[in-house]
Coordinates of C-alpha atoms in Angstrom, one line a residue:
X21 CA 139.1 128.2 125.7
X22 CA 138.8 124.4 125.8
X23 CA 138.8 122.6 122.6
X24 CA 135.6 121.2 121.7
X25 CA 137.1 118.3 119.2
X26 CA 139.4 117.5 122.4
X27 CA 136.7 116.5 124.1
X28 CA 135.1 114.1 121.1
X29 CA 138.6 112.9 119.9
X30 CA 137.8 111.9 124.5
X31 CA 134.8 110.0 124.0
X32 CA 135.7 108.2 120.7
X33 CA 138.8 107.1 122.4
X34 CA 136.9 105.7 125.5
X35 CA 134.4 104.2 123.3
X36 CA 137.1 103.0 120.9
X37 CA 138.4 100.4 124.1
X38 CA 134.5 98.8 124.2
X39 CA 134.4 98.0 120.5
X40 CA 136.2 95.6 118.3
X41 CA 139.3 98.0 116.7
X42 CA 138.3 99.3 113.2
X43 CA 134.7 98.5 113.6
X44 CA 133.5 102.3 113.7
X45 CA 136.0 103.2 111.1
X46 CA 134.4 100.2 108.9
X47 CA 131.1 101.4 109.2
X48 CA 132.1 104.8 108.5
X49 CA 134.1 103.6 105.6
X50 CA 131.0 101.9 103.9
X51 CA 129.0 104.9 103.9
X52 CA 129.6 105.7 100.4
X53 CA 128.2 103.2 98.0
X54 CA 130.2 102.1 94.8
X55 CA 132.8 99.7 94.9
X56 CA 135.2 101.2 92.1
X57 CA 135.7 104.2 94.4
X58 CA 137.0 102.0 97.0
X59 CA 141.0 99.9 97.8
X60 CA 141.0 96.9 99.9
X61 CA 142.2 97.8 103.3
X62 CA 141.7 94.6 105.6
X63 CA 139.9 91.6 107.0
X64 CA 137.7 91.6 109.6
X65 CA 135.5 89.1 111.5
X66 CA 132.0 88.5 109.8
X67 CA 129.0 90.2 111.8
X68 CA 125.9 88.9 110.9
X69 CA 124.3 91.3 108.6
X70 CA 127.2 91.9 106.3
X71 CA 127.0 91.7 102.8
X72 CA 128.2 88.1 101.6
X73 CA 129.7 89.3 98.8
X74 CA 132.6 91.4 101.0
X75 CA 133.1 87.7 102.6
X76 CA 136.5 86.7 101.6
X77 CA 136.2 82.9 101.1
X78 CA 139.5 81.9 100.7
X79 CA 141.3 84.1 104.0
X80 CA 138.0 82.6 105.8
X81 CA 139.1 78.8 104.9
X82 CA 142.4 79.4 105.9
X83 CA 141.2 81.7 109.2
X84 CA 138.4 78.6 109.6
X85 CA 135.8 81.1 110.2
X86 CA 134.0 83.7 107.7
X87 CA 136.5 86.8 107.0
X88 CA 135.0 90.2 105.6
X89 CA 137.3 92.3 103.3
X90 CA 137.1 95.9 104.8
X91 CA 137.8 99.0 101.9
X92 CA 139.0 102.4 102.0
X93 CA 138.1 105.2 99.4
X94 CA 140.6 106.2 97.2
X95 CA 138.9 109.6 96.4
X96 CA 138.4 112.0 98.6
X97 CA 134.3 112.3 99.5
X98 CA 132.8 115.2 101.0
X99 CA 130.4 115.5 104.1
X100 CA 128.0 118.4 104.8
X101 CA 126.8 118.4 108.3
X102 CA 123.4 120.0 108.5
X103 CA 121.8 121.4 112.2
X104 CA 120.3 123.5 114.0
X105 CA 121.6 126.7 115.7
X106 CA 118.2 127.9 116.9
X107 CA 117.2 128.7 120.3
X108 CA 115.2 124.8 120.6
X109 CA 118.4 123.4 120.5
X110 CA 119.9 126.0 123.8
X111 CA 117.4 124.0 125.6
X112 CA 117.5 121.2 128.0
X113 CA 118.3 117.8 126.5
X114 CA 116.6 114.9 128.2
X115 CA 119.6 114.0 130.0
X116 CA 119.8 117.7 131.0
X117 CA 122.2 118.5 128.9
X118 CA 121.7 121.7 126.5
X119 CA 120.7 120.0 123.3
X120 CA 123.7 121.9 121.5
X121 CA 126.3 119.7 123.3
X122 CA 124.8 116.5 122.0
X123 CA 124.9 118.1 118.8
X124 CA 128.6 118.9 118.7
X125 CA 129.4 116.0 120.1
X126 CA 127.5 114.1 117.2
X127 CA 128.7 116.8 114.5
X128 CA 132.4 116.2 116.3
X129 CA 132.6 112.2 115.8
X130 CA 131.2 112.1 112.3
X131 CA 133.3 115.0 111.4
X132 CA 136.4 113.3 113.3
X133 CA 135.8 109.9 111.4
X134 CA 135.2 111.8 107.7
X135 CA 139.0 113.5 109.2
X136 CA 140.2 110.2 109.7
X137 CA 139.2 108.9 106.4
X138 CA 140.7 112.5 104.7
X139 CA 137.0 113.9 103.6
X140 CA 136.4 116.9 103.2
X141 CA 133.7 118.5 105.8
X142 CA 131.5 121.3 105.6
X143 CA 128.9 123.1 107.8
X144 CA 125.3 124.2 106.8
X145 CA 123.3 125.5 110.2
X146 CA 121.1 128.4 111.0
X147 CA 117.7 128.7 112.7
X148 CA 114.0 129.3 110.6
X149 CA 114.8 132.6 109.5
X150 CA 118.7 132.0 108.0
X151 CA 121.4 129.5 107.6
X152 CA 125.3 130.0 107.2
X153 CA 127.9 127.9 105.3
X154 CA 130.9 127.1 105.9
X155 CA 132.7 125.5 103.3
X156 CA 134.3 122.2 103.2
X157 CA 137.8 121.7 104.1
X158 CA 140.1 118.8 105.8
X159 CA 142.0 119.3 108.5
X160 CA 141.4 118.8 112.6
X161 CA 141.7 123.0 112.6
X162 CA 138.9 123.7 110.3
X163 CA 136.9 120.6 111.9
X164 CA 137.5 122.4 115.5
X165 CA 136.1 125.8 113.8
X166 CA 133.0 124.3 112.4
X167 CA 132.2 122.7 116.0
X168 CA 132.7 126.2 117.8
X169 CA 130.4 128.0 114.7
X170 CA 127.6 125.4 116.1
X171 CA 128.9 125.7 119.8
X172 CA 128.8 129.8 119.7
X173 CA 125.7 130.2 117.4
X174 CA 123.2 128.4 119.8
X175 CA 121.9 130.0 122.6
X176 CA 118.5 131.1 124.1
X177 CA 118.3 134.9 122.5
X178 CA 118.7 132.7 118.7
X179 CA 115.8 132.9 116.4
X180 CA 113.3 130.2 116.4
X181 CA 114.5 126.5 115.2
X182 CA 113.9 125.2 111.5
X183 CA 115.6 122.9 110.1
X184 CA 113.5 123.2 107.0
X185 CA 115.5 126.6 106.3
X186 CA 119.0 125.0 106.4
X187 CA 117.7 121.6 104.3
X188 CA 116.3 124.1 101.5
X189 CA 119.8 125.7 101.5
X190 CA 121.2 122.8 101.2
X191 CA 118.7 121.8 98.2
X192 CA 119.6 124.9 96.3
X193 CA 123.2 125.6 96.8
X194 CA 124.6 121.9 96.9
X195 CA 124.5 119.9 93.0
X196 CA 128.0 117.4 94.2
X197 CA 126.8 114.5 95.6
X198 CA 127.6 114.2 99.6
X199 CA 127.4 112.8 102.8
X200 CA 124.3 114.7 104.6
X201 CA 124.5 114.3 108.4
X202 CA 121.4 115.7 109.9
X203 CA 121.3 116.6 113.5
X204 CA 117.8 118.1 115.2
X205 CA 115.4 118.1 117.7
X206 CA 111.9 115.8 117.6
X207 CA 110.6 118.0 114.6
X208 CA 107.6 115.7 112.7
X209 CA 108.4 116.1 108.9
X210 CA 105.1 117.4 107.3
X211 CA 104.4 117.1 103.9
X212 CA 106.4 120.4 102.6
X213 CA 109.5 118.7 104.7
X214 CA 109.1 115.0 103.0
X215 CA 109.2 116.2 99.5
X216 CA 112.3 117.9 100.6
X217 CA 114.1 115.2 102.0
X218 CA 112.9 112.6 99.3
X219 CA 114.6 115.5 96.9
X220 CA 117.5 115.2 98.7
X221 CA 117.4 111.4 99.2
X222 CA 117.7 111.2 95.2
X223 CA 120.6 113.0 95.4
X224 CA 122.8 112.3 98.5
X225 CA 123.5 109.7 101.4
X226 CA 121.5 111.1 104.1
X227 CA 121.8 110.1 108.0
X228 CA 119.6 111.8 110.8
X229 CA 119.8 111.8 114.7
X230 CA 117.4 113.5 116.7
X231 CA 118.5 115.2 120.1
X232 CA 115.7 114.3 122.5
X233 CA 114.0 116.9 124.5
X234 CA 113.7 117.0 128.5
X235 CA 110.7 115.7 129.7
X236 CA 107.8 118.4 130.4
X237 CA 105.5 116.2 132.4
X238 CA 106.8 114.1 135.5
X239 CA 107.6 114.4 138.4
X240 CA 111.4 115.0 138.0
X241 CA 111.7 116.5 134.4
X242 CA 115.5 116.7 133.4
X243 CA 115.9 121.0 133.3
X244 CA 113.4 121.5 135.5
X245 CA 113.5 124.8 137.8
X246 CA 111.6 124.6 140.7
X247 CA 109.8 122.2 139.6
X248 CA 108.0 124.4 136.6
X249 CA 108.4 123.6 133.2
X250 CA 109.0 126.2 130.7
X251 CA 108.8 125.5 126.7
X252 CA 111.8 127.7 124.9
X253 CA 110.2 127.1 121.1
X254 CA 107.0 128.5 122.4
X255 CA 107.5 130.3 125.6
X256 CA 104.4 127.9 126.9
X257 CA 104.7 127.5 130.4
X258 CA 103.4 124.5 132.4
X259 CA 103.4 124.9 136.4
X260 CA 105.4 121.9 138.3
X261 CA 102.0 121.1 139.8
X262 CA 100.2 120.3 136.8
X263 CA 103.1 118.5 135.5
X264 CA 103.4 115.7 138.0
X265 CA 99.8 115.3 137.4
X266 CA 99.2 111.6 136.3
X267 CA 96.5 112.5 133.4
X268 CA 99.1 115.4 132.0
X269 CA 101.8 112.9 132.4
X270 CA 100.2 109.9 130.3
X271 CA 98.8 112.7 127.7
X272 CA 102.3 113.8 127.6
X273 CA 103.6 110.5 126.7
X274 CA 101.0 109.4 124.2
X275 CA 101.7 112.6 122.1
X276 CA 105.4 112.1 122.4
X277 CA 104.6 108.4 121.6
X278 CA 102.5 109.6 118.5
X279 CA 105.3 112.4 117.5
X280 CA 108.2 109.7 117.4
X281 CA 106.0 107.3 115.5
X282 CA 105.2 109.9 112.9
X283 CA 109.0 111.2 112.5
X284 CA 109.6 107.6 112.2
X285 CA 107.8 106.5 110.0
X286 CA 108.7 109.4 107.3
X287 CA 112.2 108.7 107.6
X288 CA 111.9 104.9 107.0
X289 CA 109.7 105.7 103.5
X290 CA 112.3 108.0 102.2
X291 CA 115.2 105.3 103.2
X292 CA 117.1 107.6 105.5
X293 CA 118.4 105.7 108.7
X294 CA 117.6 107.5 111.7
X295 CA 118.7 107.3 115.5
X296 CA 118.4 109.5 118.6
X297 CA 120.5 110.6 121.5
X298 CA 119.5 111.8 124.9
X299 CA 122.9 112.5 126.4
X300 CA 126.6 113.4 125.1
X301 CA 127.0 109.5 126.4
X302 CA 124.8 108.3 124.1
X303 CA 126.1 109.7 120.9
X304 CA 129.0 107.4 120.3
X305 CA 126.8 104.1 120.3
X306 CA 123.9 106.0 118.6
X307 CA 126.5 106.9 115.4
X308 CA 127.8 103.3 115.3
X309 CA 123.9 102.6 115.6
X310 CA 123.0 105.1 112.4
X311 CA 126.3 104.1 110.4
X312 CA 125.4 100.0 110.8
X313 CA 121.6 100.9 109.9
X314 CA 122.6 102.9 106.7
X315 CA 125.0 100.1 105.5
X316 CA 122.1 97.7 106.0
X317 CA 119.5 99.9 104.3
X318 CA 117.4 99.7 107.8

């Protein structure tokens, strides 16, 4: 059995060569807010958008260009990662992918980087009915078990998705204050859902990804079979015939179009930085993305 946090400890090293050294780490690192629960580490080059007071004026005269002082935390933080094990996320991503694999891959580098920091990490996932937990730990071992929990958990025959269920867990059973990273499909938050997450807001970081879905409509939707299209959350079925249809396709895209506005636009009112990810390729840029969007309160 291959390892799973082989193949992320992969990807971060490939992605590790097409970034400025420490930068991921950096943005990782200033996750948790507070000062007094952080040590100088280094300096690093300014990038616009960082705070001026972590500008170290006197290494940047000397360096003749601005120099930002980079921390690590002296305490040991913990991070829950929160998804979604049900049978949505067994279906095709919309770089035809199963979603599940963008998720591990996206639970894997957050989970490698709060490793890498020594945090703690625990799992909360499940589907609309139930959600498990696994408790937090350190170690690349227990890191490697929550990832296979996810991994062996998601499949077509799950329960219907919810990631409502495993966010009220989450809201009942966790009081310490943590590191929530959120992975799910294009859910729209309604009502019941924002009053959850602003309760949660109050209480912990939280960062969010969204795995997108295949394309229904179009001529060449990614997990297409021949050329009919076949909706796992809802068994709906739409003939290829109908979906290569120009009116279907431009309906199609206005609701997505409305449905990412909508998700959007929650997120941004609660304060929760937010990114998405078609492919396993695009989940080391899109955590960089989320990380540098949290620090900046975007």
């Amino acid at each position: 059995m291959s390892s799973l946090l082989t193949r992320v400890k992969s990807k971060m090293s490939i992605f590790a060569h097409r970034k400025a050294r420490g930068m991921l780490d950096g943005e990782y690192g200033s996750v948790f807010k507070g000062r007094r629960s952080l040590d100088f580490d280094d300096l690093r080059a300014y990038i616009p958008g960082d705070e001026v007071r972590d500008i170290d004026w006197k290494a940047s005269a000397r360096h003749g260009s601005p120099l930002i002082k980079r921390y690590v935390a002296v305490r040991r933080q913990t991070v829950l990662l929160v998804t979604d094990t049900g049978r949505n996320m067994a279906a095709a991503s919309l770089g035809g992918e199963e979603k599940k694999d963008i998720a591990v891959m996206a639970l894997g580098v957050v989970g490698y980087l709060a490793h890498r920091h020594g945090d703690a990490v625990g799992l909360v996932c499940g589907d609309g009915t139930t959600s498990r937990s696994v408790p937090a730990k350190a170690g690349e071992a227990h890191l490697e078990r929550l990832l296979r929990e996810v991994n062996d958990r998601t499949g077509l025959g799950s329960p219907a998705s919810g990631i409502g269920e495993q966010l009220s867990f989450v809201a009942s059973n966790f009081s310490q204050r943590m590191l929530l990273f959120v992975v799910a499909d294009e859910l729209v938050p309604d009502a019941g859902m924002e009053r959850l997450l602003r309760r949660l807001r109050a209480q912990h970081e939280v960062l969010w990804l969204t795995v997108r879905d295949a394309q229904l409509a179009g001529p060449q939707s990614a997990g297409a079979r021949h050329g009919d299209r076949y909706d796992v959350a809802d068994s709906s079925f739409l003939p290829g015939s109908l979906a290569a249809l120009e009116a279907v396709m431009r309906a199609y895209a206005a609701a997505q179009e409305q449905r990412d506005a909508a998700r959007e636009a929650v997120l941004r009112r609660l304060g929760i930085a937010h990114v998405h990810a078609g492919s396993s390729h695009d989940v080391m840029s899109a955590v960089f993305t989320l990380l540098e969007r949290h620090r900046r309160g975007k």
